[in-house]
XYZ file of C-alpha atoms in Angstrom:
643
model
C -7.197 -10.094 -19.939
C -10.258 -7.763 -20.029
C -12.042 -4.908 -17.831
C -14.319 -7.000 -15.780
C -18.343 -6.266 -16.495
C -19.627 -4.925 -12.970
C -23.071 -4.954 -11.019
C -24.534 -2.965 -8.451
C -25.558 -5.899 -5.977
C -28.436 -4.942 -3.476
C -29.567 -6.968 -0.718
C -32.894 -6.960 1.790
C -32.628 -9.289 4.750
C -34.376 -8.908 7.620
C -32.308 -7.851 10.497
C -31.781 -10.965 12.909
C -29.417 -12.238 10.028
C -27.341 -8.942 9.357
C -24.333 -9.742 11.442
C -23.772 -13.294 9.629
C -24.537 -11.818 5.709
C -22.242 -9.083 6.299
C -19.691 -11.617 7.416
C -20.172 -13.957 4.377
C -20.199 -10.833 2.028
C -17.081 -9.789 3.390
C -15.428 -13.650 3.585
C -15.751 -13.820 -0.191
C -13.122 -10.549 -0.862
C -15.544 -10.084 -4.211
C -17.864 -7.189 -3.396
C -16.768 -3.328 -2.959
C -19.863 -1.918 -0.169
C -21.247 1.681 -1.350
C -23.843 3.450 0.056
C -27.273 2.138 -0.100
C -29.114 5.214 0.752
C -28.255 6.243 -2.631
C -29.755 3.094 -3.995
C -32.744 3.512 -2.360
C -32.793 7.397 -3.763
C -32.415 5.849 -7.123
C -35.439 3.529 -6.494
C -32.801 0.927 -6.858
C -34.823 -1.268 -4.416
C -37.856 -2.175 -6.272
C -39.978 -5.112 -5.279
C -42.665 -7.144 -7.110
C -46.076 -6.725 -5.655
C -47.342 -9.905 -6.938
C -45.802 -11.443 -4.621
C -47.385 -11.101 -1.318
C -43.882 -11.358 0.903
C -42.464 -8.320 -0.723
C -45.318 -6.219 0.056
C -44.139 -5.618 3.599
C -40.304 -4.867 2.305
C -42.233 -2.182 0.037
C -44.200 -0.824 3.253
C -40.934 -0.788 5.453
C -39.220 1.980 2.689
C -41.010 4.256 4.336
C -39.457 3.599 7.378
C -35.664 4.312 6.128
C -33.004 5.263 8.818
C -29.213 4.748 9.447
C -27.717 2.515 11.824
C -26.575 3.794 14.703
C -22.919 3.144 16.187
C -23.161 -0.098 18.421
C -22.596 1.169 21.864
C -20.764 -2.242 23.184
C -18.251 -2.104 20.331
C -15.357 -0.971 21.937
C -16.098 -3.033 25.202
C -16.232 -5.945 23.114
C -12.752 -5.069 21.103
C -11.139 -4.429 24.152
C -12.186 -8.291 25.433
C -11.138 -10.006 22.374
C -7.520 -7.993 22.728
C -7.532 -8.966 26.129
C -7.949 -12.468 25.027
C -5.387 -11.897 22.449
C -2.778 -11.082 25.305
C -3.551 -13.262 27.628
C -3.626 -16.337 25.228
C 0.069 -14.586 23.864
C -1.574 -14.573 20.283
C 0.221 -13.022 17.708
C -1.039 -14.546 14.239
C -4.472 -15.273 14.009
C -5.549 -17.913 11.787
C -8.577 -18.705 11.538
C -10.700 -20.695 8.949
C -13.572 -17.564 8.631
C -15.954 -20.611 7.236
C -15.855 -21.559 11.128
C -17.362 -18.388 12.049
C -21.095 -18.399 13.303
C -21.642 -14.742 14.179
C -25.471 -16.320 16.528
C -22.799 -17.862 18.566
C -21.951 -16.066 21.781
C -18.216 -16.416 21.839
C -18.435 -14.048 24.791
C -18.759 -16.609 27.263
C -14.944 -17.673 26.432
C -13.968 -14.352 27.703
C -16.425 -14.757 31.045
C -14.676 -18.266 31.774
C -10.897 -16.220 31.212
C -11.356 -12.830 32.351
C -10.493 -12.983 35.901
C -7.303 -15.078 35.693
C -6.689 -12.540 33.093
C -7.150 -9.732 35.074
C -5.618 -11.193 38.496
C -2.430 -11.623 35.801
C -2.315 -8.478 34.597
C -2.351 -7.456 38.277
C 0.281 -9.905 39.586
C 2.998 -8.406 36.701
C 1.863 -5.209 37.569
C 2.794 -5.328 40.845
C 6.026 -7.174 40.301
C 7.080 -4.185 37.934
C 5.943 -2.138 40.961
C 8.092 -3.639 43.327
C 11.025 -3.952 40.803
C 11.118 -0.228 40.865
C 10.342 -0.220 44.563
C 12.939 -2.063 45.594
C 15.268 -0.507 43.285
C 14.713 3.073 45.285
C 15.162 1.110 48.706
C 18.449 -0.488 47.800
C 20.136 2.589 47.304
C 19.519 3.676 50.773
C 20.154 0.106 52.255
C 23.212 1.251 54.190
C 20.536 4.028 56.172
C 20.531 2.058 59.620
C 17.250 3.578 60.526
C 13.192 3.065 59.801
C 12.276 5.173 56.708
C 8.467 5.034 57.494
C 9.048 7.308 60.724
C 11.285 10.250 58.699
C 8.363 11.186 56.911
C 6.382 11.867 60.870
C 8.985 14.722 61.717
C 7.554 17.421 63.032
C 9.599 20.349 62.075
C 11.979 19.095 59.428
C 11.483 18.066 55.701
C 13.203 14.607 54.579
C 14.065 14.024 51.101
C 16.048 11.121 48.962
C 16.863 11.928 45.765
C 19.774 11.558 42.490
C 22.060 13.687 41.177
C 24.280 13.447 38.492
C 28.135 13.991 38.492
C 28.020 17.936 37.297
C 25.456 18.514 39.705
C 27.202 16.854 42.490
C 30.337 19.336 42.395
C 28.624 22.211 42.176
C 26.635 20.892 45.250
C 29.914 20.435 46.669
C 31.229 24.079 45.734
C 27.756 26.003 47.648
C 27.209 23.326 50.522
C 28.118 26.072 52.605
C 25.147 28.226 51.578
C 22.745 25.819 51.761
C 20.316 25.166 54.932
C 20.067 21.771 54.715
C 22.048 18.678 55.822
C 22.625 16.164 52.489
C 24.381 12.760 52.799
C 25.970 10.941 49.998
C 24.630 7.330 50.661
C 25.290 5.770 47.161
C 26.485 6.201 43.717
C 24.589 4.608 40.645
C 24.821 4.411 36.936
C 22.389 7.554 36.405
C 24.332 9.544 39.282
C 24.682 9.958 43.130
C 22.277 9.215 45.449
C 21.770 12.049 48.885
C 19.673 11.962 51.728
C 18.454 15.569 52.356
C 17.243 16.704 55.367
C 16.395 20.391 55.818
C 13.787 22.753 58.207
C 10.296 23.168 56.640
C 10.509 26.583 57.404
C 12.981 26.826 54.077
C 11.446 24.335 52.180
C 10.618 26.486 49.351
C 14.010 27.523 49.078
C 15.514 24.503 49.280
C 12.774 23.071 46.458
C 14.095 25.950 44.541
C 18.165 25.016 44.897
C 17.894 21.408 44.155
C 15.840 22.269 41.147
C 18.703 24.159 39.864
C 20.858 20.913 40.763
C 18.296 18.565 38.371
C 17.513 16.388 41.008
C 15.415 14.033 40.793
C 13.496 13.006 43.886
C 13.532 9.274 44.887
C 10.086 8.067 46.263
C 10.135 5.794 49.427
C 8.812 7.673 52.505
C 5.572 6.286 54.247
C 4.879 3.702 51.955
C 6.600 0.373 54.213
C 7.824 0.543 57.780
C 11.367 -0.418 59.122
C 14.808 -0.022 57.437
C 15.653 -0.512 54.043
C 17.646 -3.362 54.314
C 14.388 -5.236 56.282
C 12.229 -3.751 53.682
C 14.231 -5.402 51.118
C 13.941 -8.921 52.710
C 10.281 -8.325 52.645
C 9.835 -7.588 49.361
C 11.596 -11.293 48.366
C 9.060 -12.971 50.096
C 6.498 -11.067 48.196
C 7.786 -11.331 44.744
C 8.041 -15.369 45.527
C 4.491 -15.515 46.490
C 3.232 -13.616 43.401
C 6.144 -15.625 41.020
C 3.867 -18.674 42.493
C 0.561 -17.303 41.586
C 1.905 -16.574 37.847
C 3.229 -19.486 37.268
C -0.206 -21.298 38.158
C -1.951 -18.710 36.082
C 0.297 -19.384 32.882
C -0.019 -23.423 33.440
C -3.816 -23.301 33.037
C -3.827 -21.066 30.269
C -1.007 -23.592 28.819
C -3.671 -26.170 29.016
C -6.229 -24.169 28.238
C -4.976 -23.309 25.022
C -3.434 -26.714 24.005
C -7.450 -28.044 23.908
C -9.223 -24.949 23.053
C -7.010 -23.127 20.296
C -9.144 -23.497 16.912
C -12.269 -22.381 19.844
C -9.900 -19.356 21.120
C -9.342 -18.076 17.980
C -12.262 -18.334 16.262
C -13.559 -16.698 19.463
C -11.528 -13.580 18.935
C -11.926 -12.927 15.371
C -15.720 -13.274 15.670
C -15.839 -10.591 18.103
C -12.640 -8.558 16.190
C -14.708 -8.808 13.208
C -17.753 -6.825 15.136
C -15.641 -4.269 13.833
C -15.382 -4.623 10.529
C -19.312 -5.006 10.419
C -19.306 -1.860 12.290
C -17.259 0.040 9.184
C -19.843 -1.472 6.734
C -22.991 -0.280 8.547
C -21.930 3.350 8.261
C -22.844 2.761 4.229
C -26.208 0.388 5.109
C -29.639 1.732 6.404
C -32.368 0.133 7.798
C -36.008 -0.044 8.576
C -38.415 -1.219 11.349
C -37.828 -5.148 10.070
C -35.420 -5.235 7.525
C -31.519 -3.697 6.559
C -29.891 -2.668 2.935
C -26.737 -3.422 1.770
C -25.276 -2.387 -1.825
C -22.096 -2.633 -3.335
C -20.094 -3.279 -6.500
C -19.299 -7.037 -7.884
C -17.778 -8.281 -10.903
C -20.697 -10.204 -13.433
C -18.524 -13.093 -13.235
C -18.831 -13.359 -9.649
C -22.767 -12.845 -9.308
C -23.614 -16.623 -9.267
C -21.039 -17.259 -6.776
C -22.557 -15.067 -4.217
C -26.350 -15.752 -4.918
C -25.260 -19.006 -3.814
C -23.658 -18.277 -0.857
C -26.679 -15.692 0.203
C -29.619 -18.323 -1.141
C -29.466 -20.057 2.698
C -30.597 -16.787 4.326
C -34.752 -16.944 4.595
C -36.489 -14.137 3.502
C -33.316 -12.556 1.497
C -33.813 -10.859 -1.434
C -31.220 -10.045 -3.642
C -30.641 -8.055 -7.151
C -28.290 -6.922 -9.577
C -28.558 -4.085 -11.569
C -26.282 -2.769 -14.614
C -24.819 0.374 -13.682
C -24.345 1.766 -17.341
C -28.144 1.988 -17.300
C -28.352 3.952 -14.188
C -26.232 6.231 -15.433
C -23.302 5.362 -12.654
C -19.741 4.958 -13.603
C -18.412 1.876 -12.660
C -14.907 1.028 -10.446
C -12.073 -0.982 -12.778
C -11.765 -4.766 -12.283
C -8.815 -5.768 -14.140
C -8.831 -9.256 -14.973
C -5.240 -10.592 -16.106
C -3.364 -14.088 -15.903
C -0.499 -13.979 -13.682
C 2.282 -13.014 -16.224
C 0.828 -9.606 -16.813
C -0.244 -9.195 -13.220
C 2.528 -7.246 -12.220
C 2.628 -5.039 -14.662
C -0.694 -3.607 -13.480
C 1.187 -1.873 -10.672
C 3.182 0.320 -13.904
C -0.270 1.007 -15.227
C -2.202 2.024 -11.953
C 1.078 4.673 -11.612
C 0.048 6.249 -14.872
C -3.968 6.224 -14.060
C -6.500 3.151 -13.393
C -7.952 2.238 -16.758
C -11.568 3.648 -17.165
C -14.537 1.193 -17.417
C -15.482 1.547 -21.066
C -11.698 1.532 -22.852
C -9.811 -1.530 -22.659
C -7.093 -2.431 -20.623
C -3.301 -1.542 -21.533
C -1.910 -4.537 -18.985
C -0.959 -7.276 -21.689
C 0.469 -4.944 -24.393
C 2.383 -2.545 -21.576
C 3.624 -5.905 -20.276
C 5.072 -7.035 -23.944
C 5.956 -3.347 -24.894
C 7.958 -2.585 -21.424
C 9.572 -6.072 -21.391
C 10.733 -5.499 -25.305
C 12.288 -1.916 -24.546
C 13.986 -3.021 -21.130
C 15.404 -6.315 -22.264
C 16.390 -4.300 -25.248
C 17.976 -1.299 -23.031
C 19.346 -3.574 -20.757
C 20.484 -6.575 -22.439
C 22.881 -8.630 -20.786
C 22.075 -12.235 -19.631
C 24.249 -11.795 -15.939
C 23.025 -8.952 -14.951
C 19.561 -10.225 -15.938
C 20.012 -13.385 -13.839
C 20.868 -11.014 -10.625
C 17.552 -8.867 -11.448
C 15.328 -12.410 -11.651
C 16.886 -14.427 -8.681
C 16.774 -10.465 -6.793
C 13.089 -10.854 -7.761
C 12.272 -14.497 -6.813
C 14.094 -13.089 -3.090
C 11.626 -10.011 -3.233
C 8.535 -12.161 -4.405
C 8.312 -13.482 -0.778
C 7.884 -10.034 0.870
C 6.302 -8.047 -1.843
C 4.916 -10.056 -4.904
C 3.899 -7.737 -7.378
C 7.112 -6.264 -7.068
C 9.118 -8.967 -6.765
C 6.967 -10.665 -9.872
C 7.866 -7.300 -11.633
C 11.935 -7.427 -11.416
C 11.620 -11.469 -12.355
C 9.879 -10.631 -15.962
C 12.620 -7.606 -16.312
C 15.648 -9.843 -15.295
C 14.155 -12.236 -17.706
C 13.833 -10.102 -20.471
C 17.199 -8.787 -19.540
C 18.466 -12.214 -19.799
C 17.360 -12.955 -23.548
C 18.156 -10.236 -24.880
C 21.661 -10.656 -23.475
C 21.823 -14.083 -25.523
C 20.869 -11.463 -28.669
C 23.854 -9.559 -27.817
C 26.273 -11.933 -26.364
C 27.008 -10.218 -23.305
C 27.587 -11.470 -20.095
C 28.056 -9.051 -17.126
C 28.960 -6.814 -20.108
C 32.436 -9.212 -21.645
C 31.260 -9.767 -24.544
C 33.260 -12.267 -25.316
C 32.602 -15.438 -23.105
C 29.707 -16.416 -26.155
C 28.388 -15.554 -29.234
C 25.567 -13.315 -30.329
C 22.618 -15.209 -31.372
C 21.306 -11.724 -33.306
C 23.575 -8.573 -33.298
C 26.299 -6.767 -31.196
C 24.985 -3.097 -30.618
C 28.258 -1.507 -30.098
C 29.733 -2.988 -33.268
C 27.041 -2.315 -35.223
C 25.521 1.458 -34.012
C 23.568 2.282 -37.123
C 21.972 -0.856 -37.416
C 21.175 -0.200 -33.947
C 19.904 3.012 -33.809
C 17.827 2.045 -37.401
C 15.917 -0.910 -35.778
C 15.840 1.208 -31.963
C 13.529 3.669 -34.360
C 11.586 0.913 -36.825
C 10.300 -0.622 -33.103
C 9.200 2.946 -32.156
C 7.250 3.116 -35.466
C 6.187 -0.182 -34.991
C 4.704 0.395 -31.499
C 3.433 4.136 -32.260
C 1.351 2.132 -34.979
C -0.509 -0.234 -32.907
C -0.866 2.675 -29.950
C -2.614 4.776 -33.030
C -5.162 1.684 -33.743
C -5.585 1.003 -30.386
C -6.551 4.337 -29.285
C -9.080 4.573 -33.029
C -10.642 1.703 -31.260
C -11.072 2.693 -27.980
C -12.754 6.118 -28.906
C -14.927 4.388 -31.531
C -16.403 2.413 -28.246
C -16.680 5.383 -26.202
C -18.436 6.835 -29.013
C -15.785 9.897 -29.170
C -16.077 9.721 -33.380
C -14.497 13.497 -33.652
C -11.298 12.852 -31.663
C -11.758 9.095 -33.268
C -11.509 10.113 -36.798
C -10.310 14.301 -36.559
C -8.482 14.453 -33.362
C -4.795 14.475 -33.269
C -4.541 11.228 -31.337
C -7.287 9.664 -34.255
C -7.580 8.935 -37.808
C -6.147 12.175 -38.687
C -3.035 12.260 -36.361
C -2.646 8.991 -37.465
C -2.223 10.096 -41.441
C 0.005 12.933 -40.631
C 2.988 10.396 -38.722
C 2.955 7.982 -41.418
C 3.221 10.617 -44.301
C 5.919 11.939 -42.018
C 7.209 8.402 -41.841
C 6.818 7.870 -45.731
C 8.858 11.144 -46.118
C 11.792 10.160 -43.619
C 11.827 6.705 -45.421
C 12.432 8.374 -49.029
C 14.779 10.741 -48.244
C 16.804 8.096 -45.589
C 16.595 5.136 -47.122
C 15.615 5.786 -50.626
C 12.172 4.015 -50.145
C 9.251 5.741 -51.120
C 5.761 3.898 -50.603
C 3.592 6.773 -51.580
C 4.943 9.429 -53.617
C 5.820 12.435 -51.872
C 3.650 15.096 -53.275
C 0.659 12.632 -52.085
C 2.290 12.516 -48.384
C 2.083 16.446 -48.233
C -1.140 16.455 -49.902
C -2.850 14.094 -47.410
C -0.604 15.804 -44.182
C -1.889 19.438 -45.268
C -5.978 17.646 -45.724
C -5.428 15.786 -42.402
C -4.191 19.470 -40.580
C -7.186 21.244 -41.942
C -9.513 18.696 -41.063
C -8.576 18.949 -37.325
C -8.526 22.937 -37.645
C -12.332 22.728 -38.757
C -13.029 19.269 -36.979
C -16.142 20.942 -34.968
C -17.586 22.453 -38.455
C -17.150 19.181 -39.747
C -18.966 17.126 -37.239
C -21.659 19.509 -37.047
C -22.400 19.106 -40.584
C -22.228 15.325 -40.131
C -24.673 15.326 -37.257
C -26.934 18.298 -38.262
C -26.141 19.639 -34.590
C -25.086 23.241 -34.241
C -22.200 23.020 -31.948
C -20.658 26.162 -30.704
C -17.017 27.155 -30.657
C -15.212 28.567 -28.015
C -13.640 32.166 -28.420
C -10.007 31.770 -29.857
C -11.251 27.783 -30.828
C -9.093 28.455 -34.441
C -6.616 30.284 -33.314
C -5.764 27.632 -30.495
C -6.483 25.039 -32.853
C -3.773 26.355 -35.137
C -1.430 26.435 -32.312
C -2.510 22.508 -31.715
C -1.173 21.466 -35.155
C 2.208 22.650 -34.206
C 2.176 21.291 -31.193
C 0.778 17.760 -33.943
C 4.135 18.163 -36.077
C 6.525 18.419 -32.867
C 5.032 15.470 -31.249
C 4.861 13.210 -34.323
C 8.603 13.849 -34.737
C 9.683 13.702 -31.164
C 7.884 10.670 -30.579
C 9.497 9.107 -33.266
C 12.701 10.443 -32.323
C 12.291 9.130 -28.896
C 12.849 6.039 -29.531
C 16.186 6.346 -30.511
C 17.283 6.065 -26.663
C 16.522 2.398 -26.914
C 19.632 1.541 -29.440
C 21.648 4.142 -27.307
C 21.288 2.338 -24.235
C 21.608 -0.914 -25.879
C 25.308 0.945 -26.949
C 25.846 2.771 -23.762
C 25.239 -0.687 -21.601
C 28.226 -2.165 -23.198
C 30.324 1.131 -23.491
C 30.331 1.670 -19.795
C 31.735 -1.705 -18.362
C 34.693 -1.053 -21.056
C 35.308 2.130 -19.484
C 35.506 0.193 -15.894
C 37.094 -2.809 -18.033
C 39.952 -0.148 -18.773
C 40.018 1.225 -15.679
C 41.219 -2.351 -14.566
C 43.699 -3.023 -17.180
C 45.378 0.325 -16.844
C 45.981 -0.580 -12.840
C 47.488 -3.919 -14.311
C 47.126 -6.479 -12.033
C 44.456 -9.324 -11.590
C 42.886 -8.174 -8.635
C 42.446 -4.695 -10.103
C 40.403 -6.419 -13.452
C 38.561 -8.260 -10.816
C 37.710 -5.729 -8.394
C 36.642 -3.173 -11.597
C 34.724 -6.073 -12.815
C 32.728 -6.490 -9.814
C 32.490 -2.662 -8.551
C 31.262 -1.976 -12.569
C 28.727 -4.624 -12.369
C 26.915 -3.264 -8.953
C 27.018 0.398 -10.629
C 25.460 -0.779 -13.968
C 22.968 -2.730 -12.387
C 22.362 -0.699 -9.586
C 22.061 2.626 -11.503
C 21.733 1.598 -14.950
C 19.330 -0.671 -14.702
C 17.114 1.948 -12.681
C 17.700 4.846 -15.299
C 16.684 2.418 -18.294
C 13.478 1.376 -15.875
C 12.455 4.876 -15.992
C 12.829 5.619 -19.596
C 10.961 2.317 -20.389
C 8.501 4.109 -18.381
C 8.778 7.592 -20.130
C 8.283 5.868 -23.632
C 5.048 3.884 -22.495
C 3.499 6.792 -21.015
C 4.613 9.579 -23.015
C 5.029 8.064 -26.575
C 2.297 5.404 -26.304
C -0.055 5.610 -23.748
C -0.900 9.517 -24.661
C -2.269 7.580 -27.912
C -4.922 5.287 -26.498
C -5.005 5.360 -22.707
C -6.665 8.037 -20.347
C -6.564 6.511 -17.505
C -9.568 8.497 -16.037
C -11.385 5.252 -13.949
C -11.067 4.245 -10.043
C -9.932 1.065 -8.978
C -12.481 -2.252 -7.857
C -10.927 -2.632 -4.045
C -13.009 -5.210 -2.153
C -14.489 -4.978 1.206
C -12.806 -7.663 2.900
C -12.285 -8.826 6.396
C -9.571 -6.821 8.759
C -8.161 -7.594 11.841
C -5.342 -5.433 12.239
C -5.263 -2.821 15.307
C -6.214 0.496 14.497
């Protein structure tokens, strides 16, 4: 439940193995590829001379260049999506272990790619002669051969559709028209004419039946004889190419039935060419050898020096970034309880690489305040068995509204409320809406509580980031930390009579810890013996920035009354809808107001109480310790999805 240590990994191979280390790089899902001409800037790649064998890698840095974009790629993307269709795969799944990137899966495409093609050209000319035939069958009743209409000398033939507005206002100008048109059928999308008109008007003619929307039929001079013969024709045709399919589709059948692990394999080696293509835009190269670098986690170095070690002539290193002055990406590292949660965090900002990592106490902290917002073990149920539903299509979501529901759930047993009747069983700890001071009182001893270990959390995480004047002057720090609990002591006394430190101390150390954030910069330079300049306006902002100090230590203290008046509201609005019922007066009525009050509360509800949970993590608590100021790990991994 840490911030994974990282490495910058950097690998020299020489280039007859590229293709197949790329591959097993990306197989693994553990390293994040970054540029390695920036490495090699950074003398990253250093060699020992002593050793004879790295003497030519040192030579061949002076031969640095980029790879250039594979020529073949998209020939060989297009083949392996050719095999793809032809095969009628969908899914590939493939074992990537399988995958030998020396062998020429190429030649299953060569033994394929004719039936493929003579396929492709068989359906194509079935959909040809669909459409064919479908122009030809509305002129079926023309008694005469079609092929010799388009040979007249001084007139103009043309078939064509028009729809049913069109049509009568043909009807109402026929008269003006030089043309003869005959109404030969009538189809969903309109009427079908025969036009025939001299060519000596054809523009004008062109000109009228584009007013009309007509839409011109294509069938002249492409077959000879009627329609009605063409049409007989065109069966015979279809059954000859129906035959050739069907031959085509039985040996692929077969083909596939002994060959599938082969096939597949086949097409993700050469889908994959991609994917090698995307990380050689951030490798270089030399006469001999190729570069690789990219992030990995410390605790997966040894796995991938082993997987690497088979590759002759392979050198590999790690180096610690923090030394090279490069900020690392975030690697969160959390069991699968707080998993989800990470989502919530990544919203806010990815944790940075030096402070640690909010996951397990947002996941207690947001579980405490939503069960305790929310508490009601029905409605919690729906929200866990919803979840379990939504784990199988999104996990981390799904994961998300299981924990909630469950939270939901026990805290409902606290409260004795099922789908808000409160009395089908007993409270195991309180009923909020019976007892609404006690509630509000503990809603704000949680806040304090939580604001507390926020405070000691943040102390610690400036301490390691070596921040000591916002650790131990800055609002968020020591200092801050003094001024809320002397505000806390003070509330206490006059509230409920208990007074820890006596009051004149409280304002005593609240007025030292203001003034030591007003001269924090004087302070530190006296400490360090470093002259550190001010801004302009530094003490008159800074005076501003204590105000700003009181406000938020009461409002964030404040804020957390919301969690006992949700905790009341939950309960007060199913009696409204409870009432609602029992003022109809009948059974169905309490049933139906029952259900209908359970969908709203859960539905709306249980989203507004998700975002304040949110508001008083990110707001209250995570303004304390967390910046989130760092960029996430995200692998390099193996794609095959279309682009």
């Amino acid at each position: 439940m840490a911030v994974e240590k990282m490495r910058i990994m950097n690998v020299v191979a020489p280039l007859e193995v590229m293709e197949s280390v790329v591959v097993d790089i990306l197989k693994t899902g553990a390293v994040s590829i970054i540029n390695s001409q920036n490495q090699i800037d950074n003398n990253a790649f250093t060699f020992n001379l002593e050793n004879e064998n790295n003497l030519e890698r040192a030579i061949e840095l002076n031969h640095i260049a980029p790879f250039e974009r594979d020529s073949m790629l998209n020939v060989t993307i297009e083949k392996a999506k050719e095999m793809e269709e032809f095969f009628g795969i969908k899914d590939l799944k493939v074992d990537y272990d399988r995958i030998d990137m020396g062998v020429d899966y190429e030649a299953f495409y060569d033994e394929i790619k004719y039936k493929s093609k003579r396929l492709k050209e068989i359906r194509e000319d079935l959909k040809v002669i669909d459409g064919i035939e479908e122009n030809y069958d509305y002129f079926k009743n023309v008694n005469i051969d079609l092929s010799k209409l388009s040979d007249l000398k001084y007139f103009k033939v043309r078939f064509g559709i028009l729809d049913k507005e069109a049509r009568f206002r043909l009807k109402k100008n026929y008269g003006n028209i030089l043309a003869m048109i005959f109404h030969t059928a009538t189809i969903d999308e309109g009427e079908v004419y025969l036009a025939i008109f001299p060519k000596e008007v054809e523009k004008e003619i062109d000109r009228i039946l584009k007013s009309l929307n007509w839409e011109d039929v294509e069938i002249l001079g492409r077959y000879k004889g009627t329609a009605k013969e063409i049409l007989e024709n065109f069966e015979s045709e279809k059954e000859a190419l129906r035959k050739e399919e069907k031959e085509i589709l039985e040996y692929r059948d077969s083909f596939l039935k002994s060959n599938r692990e082969k096939v597949e394999t086949a097409i993700t080696s050469m889908l994959i060419s991609e994917n090698i293509e995307d990380v050689k835009r951030f490798m270089a190269k030399s006469n001999k050898y190729f570069y690789l670098s990219g992030w990995v986690s410390l605790r997966d170095k040894e796995s991938i020096e082993k997987i690497l070690s088979k590759y002759d002539g392979l050198l590999i290193s790690f180096k610690d970034p923090i030394e090279q002055g490069i900020k690392p990406p975030t690697k969160l590292r959390n069991s699968n309880f707080f998993k989800p949660f990470e989502l919530l965090v990544n919203m806010y900002g990815v944790p940075s690489y030096t402070e640690k990592d909010p996951t397990p106490l947002f996941a207690i902290t947001y579980m405490l305040l939503y069960g305790a917002m929310f508490g009601d073990f029905g409605q919690g149920a729906v929200f866990f068995l919803g979840g379990i539903f939504l784990s199988k299509k999104n996990k981390g979501f799904g994961g998300l509204l299981k924990r909630l529901g469950l939270s939901s759930a026990i805290f409902g047993l606290l409260y004795g409320s099922v789908f808000g009747m409160e009395d089908l069983i007993k409270p195991i700890l309180i009923r909020p809406f019976e007892n609404i001071n006690t509630t509000l009182g503990a809603a704000i001893g949680v806040g304090i509580v939580f604001l507390i270990i926020s405070y000691a959390l943040g102390f610690i995480n400036k301490i390691t980031n070596k921040e000591y004047e916002e650790a131990f002057l800055g609002k968020e720090g020591l200092a801050g930390f003094l001024v809320f609990l002397s505000f806390v002591n003070l509330a206490a006394s006059k509230v409920l009579n208990v007074n820890i430190v006596p009051t004149k101390l409280c304002i005593a150390i609240i007025g030292v810890s203001l003034l030591a954030m007003i001269l924090s910069k004087v302070i530190m330079s006296a400490i360090t013996k470093k002259k550190i300049e001010t801004e302009d306006g530094y003490y008159i902002g800074a005076v501003f920035g204590l105000l700003e100090t009181i406000l938020s230590v009461v409002s964030n203290i404040i804020s957390f009354i919301r969690v006992g008046a949700f905790a009341i509201n939950h309960v007060g609005l199913f009696i409204a809808f409870k009432t609602i019922g029992q003022m109809i007066g009948t059974t169905s009525a309490n049933v139906i107001s029952l259900i209908v009050g359970n969908i709203i509360i859960i539905g709306l509800e249980g989203l507004i109480v998700f975002i304040q949970s949110l508001r008083l993590e990110y707001y209250e608590m995570f303004s304390k310790y967390y910046t989130g100021d760092g960029y996430e790990f995200v692998p390099t991994t193996i794609r095959l999805e279309d682009k």
